[in-house]
mmCIF file of C-alpha atoms and ligand atoms in Angstrom:
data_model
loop_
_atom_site.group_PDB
_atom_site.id
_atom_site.type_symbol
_atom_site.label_atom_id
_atom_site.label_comp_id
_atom_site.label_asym_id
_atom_site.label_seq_id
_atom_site.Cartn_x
_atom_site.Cartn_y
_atom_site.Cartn_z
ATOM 1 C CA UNK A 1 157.210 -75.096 -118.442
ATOM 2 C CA UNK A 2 157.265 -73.002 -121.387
ATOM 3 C CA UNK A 3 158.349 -69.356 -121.998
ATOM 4 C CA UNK A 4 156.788 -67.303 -124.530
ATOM 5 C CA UNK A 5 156.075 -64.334 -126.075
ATOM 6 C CA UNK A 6 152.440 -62.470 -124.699
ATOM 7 C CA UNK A 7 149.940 -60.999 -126.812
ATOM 8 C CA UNK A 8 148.540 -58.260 -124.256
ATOM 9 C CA UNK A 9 147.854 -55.626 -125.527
ATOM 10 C CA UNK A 10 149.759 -52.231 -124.347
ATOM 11 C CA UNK A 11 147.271 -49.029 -123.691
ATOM 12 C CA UNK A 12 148.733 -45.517 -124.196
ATOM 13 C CA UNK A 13 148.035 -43.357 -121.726
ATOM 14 C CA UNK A 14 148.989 -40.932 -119.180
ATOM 15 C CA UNK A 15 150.301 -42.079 -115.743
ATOM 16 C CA UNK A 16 150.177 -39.823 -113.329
ATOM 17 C CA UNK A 17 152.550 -41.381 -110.216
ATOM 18 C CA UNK A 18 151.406 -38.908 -108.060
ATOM 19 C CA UNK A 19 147.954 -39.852 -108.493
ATOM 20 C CA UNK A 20 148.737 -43.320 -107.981
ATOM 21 C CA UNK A 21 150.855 -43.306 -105.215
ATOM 22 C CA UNK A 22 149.984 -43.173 -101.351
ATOM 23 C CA UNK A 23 153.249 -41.883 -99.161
ATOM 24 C CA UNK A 24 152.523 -43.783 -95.613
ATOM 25 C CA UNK A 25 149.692 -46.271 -96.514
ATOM 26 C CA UNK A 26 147.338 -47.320 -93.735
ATOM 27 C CA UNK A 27 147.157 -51.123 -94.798
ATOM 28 C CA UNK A 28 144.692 -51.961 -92.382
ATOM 29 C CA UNK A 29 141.870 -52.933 -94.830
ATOM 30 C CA UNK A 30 144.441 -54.604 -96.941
ATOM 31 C CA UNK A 31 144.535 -57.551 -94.702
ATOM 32 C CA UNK A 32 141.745 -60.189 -94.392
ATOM 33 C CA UNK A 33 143.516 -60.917 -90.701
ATOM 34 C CA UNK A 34 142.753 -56.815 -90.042
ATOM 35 C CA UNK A 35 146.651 -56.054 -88.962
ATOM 36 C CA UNK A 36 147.405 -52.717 -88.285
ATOM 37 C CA UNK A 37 150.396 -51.497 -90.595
ATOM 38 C CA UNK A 38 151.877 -49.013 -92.792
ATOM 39 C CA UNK A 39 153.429 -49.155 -96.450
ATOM 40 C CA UNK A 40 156.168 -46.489 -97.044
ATOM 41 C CA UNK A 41 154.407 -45.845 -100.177
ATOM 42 C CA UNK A 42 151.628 -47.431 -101.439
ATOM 43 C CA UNK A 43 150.065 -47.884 -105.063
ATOM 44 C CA UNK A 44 146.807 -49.201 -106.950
ATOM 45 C CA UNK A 45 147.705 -50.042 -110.559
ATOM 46 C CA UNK A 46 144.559 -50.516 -112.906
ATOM 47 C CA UNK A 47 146.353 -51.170 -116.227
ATOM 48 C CA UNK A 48 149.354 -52.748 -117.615
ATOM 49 C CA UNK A 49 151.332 -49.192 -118.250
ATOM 50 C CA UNK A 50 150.803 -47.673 -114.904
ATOM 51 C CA UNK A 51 152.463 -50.945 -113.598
ATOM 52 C CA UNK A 52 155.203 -50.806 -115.485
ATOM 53 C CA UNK A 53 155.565 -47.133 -114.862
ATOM 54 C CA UNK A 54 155.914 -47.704 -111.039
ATOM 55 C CA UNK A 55 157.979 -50.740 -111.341
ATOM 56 C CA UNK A 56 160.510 -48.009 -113.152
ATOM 57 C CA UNK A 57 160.101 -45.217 -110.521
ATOM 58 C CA UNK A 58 160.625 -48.126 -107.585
ATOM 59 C CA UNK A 59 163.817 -49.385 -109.774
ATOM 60 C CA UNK A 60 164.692 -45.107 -109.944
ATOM 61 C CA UNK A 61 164.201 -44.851 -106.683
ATOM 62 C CA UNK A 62 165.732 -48.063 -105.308
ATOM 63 C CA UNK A 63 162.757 -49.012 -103.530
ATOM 64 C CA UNK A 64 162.083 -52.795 -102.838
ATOM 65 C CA UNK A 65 158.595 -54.231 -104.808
ATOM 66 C CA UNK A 66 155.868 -55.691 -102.597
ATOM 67 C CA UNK A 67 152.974 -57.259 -103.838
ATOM 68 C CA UNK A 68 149.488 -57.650 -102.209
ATOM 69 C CA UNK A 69 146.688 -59.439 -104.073
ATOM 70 C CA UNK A 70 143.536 -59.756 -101.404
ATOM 71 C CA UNK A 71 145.883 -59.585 -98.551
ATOM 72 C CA UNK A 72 144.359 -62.896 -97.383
ATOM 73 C CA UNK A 73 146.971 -65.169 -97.518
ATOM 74 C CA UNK A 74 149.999 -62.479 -95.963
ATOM 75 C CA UNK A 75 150.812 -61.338 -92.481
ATOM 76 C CA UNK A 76 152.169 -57.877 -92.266
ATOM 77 C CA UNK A 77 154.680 -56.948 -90.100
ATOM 78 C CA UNK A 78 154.027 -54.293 -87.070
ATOM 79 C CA UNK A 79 157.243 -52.709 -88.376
ATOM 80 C CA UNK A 80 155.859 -51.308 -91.947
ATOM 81 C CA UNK A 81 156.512 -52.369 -95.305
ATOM 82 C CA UNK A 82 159.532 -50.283 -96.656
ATOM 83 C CA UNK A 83 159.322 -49.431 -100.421
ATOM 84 C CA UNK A 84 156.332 -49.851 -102.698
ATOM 85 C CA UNK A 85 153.477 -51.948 -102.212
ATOM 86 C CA UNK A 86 151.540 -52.444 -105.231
ATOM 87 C CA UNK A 87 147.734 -53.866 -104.278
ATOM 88 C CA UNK A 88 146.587 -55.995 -107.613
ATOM 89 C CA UNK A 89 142.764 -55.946 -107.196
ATOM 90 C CA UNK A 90 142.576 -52.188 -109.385
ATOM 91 C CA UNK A 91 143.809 -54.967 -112.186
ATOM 92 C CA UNK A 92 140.223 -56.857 -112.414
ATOM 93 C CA UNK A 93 139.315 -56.815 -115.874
ATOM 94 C CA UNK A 94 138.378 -60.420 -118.154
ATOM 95 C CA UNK A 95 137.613 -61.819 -121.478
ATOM 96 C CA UNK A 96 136.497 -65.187 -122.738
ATOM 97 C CA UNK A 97 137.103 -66.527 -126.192
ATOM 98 C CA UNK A 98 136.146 -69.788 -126.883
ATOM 99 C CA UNK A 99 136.929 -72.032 -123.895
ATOM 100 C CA UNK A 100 139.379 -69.770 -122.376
ATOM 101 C CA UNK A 101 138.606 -67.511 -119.678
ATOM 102 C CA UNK A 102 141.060 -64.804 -119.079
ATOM 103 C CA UNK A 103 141.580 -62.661 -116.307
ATOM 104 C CA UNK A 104 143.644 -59.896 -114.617
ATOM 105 C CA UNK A 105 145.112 -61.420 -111.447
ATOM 106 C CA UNK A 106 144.090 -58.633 -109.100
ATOM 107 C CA UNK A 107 140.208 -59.991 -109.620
ATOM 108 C CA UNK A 108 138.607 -61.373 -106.637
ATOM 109 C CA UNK A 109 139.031 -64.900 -107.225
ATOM 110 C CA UNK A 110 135.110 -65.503 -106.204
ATOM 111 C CA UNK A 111 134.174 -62.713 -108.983
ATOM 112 C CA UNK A 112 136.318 -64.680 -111.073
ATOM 113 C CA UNK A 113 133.717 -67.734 -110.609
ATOM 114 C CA UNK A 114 130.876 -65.959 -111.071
ATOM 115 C CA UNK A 115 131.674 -64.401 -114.496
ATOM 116 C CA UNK A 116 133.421 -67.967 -115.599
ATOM 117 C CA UNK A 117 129.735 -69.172 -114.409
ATOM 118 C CA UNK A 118 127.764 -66.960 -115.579
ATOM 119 C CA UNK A 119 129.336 -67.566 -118.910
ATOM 120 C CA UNK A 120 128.466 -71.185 -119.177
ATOM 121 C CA UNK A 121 132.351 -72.472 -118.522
ATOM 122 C CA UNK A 122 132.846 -74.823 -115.520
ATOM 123 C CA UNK A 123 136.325 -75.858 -113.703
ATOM 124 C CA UNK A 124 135.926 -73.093 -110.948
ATOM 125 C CA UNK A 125 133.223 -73.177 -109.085
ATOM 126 C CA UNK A 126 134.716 -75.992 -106.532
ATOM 127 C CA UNK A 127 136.740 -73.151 -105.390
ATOM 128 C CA UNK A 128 134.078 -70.760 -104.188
ATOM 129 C CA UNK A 129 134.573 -69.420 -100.800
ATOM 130 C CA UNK A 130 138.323 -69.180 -101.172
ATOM 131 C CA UNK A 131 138.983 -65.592 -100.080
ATOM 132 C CA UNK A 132 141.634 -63.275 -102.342
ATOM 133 C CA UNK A 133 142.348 -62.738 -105.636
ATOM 134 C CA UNK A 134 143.228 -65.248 -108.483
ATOM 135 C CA UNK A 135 147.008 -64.151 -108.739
ATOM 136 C CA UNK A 136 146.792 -64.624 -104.939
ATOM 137 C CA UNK A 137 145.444 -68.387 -105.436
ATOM 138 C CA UNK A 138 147.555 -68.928 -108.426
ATOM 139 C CA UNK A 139 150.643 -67.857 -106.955
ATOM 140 C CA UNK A 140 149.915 -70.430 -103.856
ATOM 141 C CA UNK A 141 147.687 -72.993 -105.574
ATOM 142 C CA UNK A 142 144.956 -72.345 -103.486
ATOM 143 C CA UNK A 143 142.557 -75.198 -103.821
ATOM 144 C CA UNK A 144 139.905 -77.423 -101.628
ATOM 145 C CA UNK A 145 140.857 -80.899 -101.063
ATOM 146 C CA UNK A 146 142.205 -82.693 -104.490
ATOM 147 C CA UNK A 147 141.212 -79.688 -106.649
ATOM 148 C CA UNK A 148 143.035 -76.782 -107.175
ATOM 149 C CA UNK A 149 143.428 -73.724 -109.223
ATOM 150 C CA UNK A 150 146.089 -74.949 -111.121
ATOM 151 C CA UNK A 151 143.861 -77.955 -112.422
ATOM 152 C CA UNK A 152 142.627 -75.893 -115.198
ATOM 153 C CA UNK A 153 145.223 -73.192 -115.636
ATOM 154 C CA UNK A 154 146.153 -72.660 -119.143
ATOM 155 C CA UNK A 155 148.969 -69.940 -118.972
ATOM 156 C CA UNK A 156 149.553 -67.052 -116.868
ATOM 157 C CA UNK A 157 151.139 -63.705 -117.758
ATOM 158 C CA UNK A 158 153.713 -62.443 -115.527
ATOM 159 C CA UNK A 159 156.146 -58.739 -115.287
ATOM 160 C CA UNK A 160 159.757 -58.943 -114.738
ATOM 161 C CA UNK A 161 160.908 -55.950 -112.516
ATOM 162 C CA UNK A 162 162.272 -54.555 -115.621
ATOM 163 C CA UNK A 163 158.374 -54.209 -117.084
ATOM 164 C CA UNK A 164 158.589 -56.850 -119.442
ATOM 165 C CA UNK A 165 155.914 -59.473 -120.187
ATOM 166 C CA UNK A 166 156.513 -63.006 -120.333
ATOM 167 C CA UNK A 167 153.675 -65.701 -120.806
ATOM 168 C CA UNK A 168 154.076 -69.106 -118.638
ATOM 169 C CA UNK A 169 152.814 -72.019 -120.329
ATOM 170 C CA UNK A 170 151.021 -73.653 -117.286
ATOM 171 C CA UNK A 171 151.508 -78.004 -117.273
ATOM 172 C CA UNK A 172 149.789 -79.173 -113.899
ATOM 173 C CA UNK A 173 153.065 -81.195 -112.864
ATOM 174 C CA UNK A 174 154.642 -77.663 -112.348
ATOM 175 C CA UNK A 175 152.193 -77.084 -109.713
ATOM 176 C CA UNK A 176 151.435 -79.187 -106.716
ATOM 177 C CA UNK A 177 150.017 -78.811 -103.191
ATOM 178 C CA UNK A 178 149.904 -75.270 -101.830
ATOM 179 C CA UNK A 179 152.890 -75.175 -104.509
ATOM 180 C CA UNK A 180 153.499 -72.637 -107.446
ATOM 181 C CA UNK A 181 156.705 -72.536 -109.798
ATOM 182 C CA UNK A 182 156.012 -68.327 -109.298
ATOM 183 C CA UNK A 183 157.105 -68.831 -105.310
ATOM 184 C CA UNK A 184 160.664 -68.942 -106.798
ATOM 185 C CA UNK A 185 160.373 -66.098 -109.207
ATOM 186 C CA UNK A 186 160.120 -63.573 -106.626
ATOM 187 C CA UNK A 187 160.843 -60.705 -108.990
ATOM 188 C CA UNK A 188 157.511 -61.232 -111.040
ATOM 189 C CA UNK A 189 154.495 -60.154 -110.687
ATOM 190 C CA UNK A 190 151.651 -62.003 -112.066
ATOM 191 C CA UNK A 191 149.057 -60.053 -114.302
ATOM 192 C CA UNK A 192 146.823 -61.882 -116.681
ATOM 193 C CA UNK A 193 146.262 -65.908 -116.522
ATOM 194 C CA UNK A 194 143.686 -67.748 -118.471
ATOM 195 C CA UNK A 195 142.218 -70.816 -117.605
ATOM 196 C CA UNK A 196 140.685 -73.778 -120.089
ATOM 197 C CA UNK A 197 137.082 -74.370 -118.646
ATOM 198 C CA UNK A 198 134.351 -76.872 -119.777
ATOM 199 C CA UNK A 199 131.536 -75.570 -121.602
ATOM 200 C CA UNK A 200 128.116 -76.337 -120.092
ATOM 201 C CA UNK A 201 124.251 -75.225 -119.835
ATOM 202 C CA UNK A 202 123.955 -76.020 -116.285
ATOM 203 C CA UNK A 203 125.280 -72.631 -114.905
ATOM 204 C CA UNK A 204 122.371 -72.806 -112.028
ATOM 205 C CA UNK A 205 124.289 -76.113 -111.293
ATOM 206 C CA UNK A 206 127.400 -74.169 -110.753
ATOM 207 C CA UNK A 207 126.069 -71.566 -108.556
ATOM 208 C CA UNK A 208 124.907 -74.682 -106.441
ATOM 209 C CA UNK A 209 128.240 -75.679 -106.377
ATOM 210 C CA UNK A 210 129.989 -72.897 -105.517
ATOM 211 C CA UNK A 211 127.469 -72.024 -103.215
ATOM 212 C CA UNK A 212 127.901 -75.774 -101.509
ATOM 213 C CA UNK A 213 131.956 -74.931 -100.849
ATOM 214 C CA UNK A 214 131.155 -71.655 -99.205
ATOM 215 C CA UNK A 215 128.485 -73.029 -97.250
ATOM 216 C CA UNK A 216 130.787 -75.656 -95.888
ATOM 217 C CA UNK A 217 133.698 -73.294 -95.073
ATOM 218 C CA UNK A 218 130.643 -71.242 -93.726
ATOM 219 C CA UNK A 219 129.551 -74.615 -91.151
ATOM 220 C CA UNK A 220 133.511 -74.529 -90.060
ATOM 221 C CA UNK A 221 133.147 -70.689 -88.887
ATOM 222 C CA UNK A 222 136.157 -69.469 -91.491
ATOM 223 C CA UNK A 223 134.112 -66.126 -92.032
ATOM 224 C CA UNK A 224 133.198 -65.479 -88.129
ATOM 225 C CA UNK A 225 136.752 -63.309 -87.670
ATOM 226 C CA UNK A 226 139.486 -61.417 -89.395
ATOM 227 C CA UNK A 227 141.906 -64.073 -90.380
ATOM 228 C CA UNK A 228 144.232 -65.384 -93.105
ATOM 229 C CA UNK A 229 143.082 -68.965 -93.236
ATOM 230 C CA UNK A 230 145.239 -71.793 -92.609
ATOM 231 C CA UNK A 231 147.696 -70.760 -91.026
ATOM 232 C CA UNK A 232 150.435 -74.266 -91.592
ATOM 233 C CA UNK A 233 150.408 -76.280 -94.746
ATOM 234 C CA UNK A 234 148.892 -79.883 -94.276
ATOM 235 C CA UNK A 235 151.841 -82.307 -93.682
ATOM 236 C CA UNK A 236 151.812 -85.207 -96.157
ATOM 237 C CA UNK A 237 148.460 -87.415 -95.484
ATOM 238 C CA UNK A 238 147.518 -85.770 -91.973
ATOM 239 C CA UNK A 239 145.615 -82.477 -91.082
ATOM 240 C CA UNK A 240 147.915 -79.718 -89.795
ATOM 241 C CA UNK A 241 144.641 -78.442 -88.043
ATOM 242 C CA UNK A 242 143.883 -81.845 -86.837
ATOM 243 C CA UNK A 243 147.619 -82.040 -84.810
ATOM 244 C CA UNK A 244 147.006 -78.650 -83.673
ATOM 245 C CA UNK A 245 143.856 -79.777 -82.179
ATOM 246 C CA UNK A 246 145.558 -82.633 -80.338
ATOM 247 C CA UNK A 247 147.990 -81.096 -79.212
ATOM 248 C CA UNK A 248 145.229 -78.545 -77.117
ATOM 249 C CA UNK A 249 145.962 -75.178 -78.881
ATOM 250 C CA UNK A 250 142.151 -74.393 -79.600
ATOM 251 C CA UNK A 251 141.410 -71.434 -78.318
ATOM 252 C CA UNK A 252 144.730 -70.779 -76.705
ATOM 253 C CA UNK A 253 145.023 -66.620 -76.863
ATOM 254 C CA UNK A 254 148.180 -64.137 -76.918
ATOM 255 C CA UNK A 255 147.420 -60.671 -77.075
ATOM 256 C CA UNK A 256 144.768 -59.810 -79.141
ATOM 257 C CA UNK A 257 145.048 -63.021 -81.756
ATOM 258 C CA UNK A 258 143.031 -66.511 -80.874
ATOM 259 C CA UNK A 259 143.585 -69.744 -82.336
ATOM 260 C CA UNK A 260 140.193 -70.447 -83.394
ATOM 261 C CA UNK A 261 137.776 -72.728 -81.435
ATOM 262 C CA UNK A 262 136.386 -74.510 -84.754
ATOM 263 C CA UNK A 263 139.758 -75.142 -86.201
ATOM 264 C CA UNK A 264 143.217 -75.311 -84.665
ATOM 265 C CA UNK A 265 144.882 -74.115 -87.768
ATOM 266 C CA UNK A 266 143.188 -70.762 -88.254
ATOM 267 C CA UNK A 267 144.642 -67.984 -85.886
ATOM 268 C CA UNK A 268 142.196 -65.583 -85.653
ATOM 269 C CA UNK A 269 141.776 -61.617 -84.776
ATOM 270 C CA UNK A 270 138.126 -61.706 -83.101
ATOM 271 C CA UNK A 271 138.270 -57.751 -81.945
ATOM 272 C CA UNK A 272 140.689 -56.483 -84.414
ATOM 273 C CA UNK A 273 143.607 -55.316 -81.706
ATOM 274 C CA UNK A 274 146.080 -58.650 -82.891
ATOM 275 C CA UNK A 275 149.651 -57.786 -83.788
ATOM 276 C CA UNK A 276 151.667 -59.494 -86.142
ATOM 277 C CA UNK A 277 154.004 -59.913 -83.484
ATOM 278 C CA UNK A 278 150.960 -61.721 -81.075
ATOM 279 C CA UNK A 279 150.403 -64.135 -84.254
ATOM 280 C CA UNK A 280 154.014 -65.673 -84.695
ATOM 281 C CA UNK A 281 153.919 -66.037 -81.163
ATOM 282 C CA UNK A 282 150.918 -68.390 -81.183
ATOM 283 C CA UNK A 283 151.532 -69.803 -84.424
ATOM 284 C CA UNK A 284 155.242 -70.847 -83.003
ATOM 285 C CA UNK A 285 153.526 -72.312 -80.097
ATOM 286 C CA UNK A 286 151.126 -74.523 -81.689
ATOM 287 C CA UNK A 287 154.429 -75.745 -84.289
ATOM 288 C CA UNK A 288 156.734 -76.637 -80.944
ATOM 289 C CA UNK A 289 153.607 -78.660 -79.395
ATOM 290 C CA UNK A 290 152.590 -80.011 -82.248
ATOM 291 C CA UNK A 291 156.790 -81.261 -82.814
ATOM 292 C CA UNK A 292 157.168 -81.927 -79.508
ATOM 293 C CA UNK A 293 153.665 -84.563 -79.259
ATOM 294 C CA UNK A 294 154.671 -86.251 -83.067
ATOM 295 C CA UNK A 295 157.608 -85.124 -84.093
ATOM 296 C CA UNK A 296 156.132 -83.719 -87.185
ATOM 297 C CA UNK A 297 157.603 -80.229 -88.180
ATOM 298 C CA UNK A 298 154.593 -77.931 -89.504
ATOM 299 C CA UNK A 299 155.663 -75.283 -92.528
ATOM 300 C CA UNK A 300 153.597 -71.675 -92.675
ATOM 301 C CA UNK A 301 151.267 -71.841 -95.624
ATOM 302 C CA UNK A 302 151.043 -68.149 -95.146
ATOM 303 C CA UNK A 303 153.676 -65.414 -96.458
ATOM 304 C CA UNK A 304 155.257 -63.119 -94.023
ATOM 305 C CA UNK A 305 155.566 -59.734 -95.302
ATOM 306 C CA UNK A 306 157.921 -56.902 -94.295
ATOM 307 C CA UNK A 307 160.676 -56.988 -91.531
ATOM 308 C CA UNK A 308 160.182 -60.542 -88.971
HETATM 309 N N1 EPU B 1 140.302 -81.520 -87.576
HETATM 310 C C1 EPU B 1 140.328 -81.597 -86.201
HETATM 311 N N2 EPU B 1 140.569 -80.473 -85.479
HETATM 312 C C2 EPU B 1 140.766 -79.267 -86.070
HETATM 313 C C3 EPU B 1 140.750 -79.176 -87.473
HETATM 314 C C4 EPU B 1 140.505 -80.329 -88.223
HETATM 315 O O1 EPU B 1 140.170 -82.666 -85.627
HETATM 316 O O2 EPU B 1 140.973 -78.290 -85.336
HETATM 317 C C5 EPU B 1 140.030 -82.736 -88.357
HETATM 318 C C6 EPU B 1 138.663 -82.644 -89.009
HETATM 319 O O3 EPU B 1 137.647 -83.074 -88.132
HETATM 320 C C7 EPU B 1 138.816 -83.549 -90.211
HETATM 321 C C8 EPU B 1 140.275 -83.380 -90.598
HETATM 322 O O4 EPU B 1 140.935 -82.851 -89.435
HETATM 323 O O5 EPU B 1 138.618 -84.886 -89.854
HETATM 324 C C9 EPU B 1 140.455 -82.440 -91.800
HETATM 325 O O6 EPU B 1 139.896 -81.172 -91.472
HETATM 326 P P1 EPU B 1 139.351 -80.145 -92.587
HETATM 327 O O7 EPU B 1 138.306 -80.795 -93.426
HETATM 328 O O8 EPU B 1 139.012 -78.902 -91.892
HETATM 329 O O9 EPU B 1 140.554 -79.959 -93.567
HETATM 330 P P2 EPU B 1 142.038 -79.453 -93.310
HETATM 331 O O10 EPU B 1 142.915 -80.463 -93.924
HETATM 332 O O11 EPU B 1 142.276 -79.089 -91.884
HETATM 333 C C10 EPU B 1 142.190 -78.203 -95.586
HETATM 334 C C11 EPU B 1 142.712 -76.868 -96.075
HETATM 335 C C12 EPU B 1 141.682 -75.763 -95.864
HETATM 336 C C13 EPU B 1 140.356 -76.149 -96.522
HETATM 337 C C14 EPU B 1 139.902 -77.510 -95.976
HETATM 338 C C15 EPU B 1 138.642 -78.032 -96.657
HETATM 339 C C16 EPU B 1 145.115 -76.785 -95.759
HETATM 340 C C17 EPU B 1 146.229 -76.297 -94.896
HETATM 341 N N3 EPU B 1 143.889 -76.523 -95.304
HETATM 342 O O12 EPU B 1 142.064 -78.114 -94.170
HETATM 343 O O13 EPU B 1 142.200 -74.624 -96.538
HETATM 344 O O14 EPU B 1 139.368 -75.179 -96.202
HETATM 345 O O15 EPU B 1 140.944 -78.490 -96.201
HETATM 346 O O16 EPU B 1 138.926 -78.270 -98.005
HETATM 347 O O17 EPU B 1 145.355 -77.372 -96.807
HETATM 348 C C18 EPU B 1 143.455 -72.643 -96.217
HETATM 349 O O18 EPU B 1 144.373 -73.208 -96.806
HETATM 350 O O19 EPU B 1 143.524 -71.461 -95.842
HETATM 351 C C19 EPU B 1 142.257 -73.410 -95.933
HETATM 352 C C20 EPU B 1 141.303 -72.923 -95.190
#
């Protein structure tokens, strides 16, 4: 991979932290799974400078930097996050010139589709249903079956903690499943990334498309209850879901959280009272049955946030 100089633009303007910044943030609605928790202080950056200005009041104030794209992909701890959580999806803006459709990470990644769509570029729309936002999907190469986001990622902007911007050039091999180079850069945060679509007519073929993953993630119940998704990473060549199935944890319950009865691999929150705590219980079950029956040890997929 390459490093590079960036060509976004920087807006002058006045920040006003205050504004910005939420002391005690309810993060309920910041979590797909619904988890009830708190950020010390919370923030919703819509431009480049206000970023940057409270990565340098965290770094003033010696407060520890947590990011939260669509909050679909993260379990939050029942403790809090301490420090600053910055949420992305304020960051949502996107151009196109020529081939090259670029976007602010905080968008919604299924937005992202629809404009890409919408502007006669395909490479996307295989990806519809896929819940959070494209830094979110970049940052774990979210994808369905063979394809996934990194496929036709071009570069991707990202802040060091010290504000500056650095431009990735993106080469597929860098990538790989559920894998991003960016999981060990912790101290970035990804902004801008623009991918290298195909030019077509057909954008009613698109829709079709994108409309054909959803409806399939749709058939498997993954929109019936608050969750995160997968829970485990597939193990090479075998379904983590699959093992979790065999090894009877469908439907098995601990507090408030369920493992789903459509899919062993998706822990679900069906009347909202789940702790985080209730989660990593089940989700440690199903990994020691599923270890104990093959042998096989399962990794999380999904990032645990705050103190475990
Ligand atoms: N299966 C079972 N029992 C289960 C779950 C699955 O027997 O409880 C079997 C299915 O019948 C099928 C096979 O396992 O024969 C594969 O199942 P599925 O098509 O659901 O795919 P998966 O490998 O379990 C992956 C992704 C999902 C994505 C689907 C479809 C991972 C960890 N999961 O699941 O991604 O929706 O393929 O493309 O890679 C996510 O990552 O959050 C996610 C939902």
């Amino acid at each position: 991979m390459g490093i590079m100089a960036t060509n976004v633009p920087s807006q002058n303007e006045k920040i006003n932290l205050e504004r910005m910044v939420t002391e005690h943030l309810d993060l309920t609605r910041y979590s797909t799974m619904h988890l009830h928790t708190t950020a010390r202080y919370g923030a919703f950056p819509t431009t480049l400078e206000e970023l940057r200005a409270l990565l340098s009041w965290a770094s003033t104030e010696h407060l520890p930097v947590t990011v939260i794209g669509g909050g679909s992909n993260s379990l939050f701890s029942d403790r809090g996050i301490d420090g600053l959580v910055i949420i992305t999806t304020g960051m949502n803006h996107f151009h196109i010139n020529g081939e090259m459709f670029c976007v602010r990470c905080g968008m919604n990644l299924e937005s992202a589709i629809d404009h890409a769509s919408e502007a006669g570029l395909a490479g996307l729309e295989m990806l519809g249903g896929i819940p959070g936002t494209v830094g979110g999907a970049i940052w774990g190469n979210s994808g369905v079956s063979t394809i996934r986001v990194s496929s036709c990622l071009y570069y991707v902007d990202y802040l060091t903690m010290d504000g500056k911007l650095h431009r990735m050039q993106v080469h597929n091999d860098d990538f790989s499943y559920r894998y991003s180079p960016f999981m060990e850069m912790p101290q970035t945060i990804l902004f801008e990334a623009a991918f290298r679509l195909t030019p077509t007519r057909q954008t009613a073929q698109l829709r079709i498309i994108k409309e054909g993953t959803k409806a399939r993630r749709r058939e498997q119940h993954q929109f019936d209850w608050p969750s995160v998704g997968c829970i485990f990473k597939n193990p090479p060549d075998v379904s983590a879901g699959a093992l979790l199935d065999q090894a009877g944890m469908k439907g098995k319950r601990i507090g408030g959280a369920m493992v789903s009865p459509y899919h062993a691999n998706f822990i679900v929150n069906p009347e909202g009272n789940a702790t985080g705590q209730d989660i990593w219980e089940l989700a440690r079950q199903g990994r020691e049955a599923v270890e104990k029956n093959t042998g096989i040890h399962l990794e999380f997929e999904v990032n645990f946030l705050g103190q475990w």
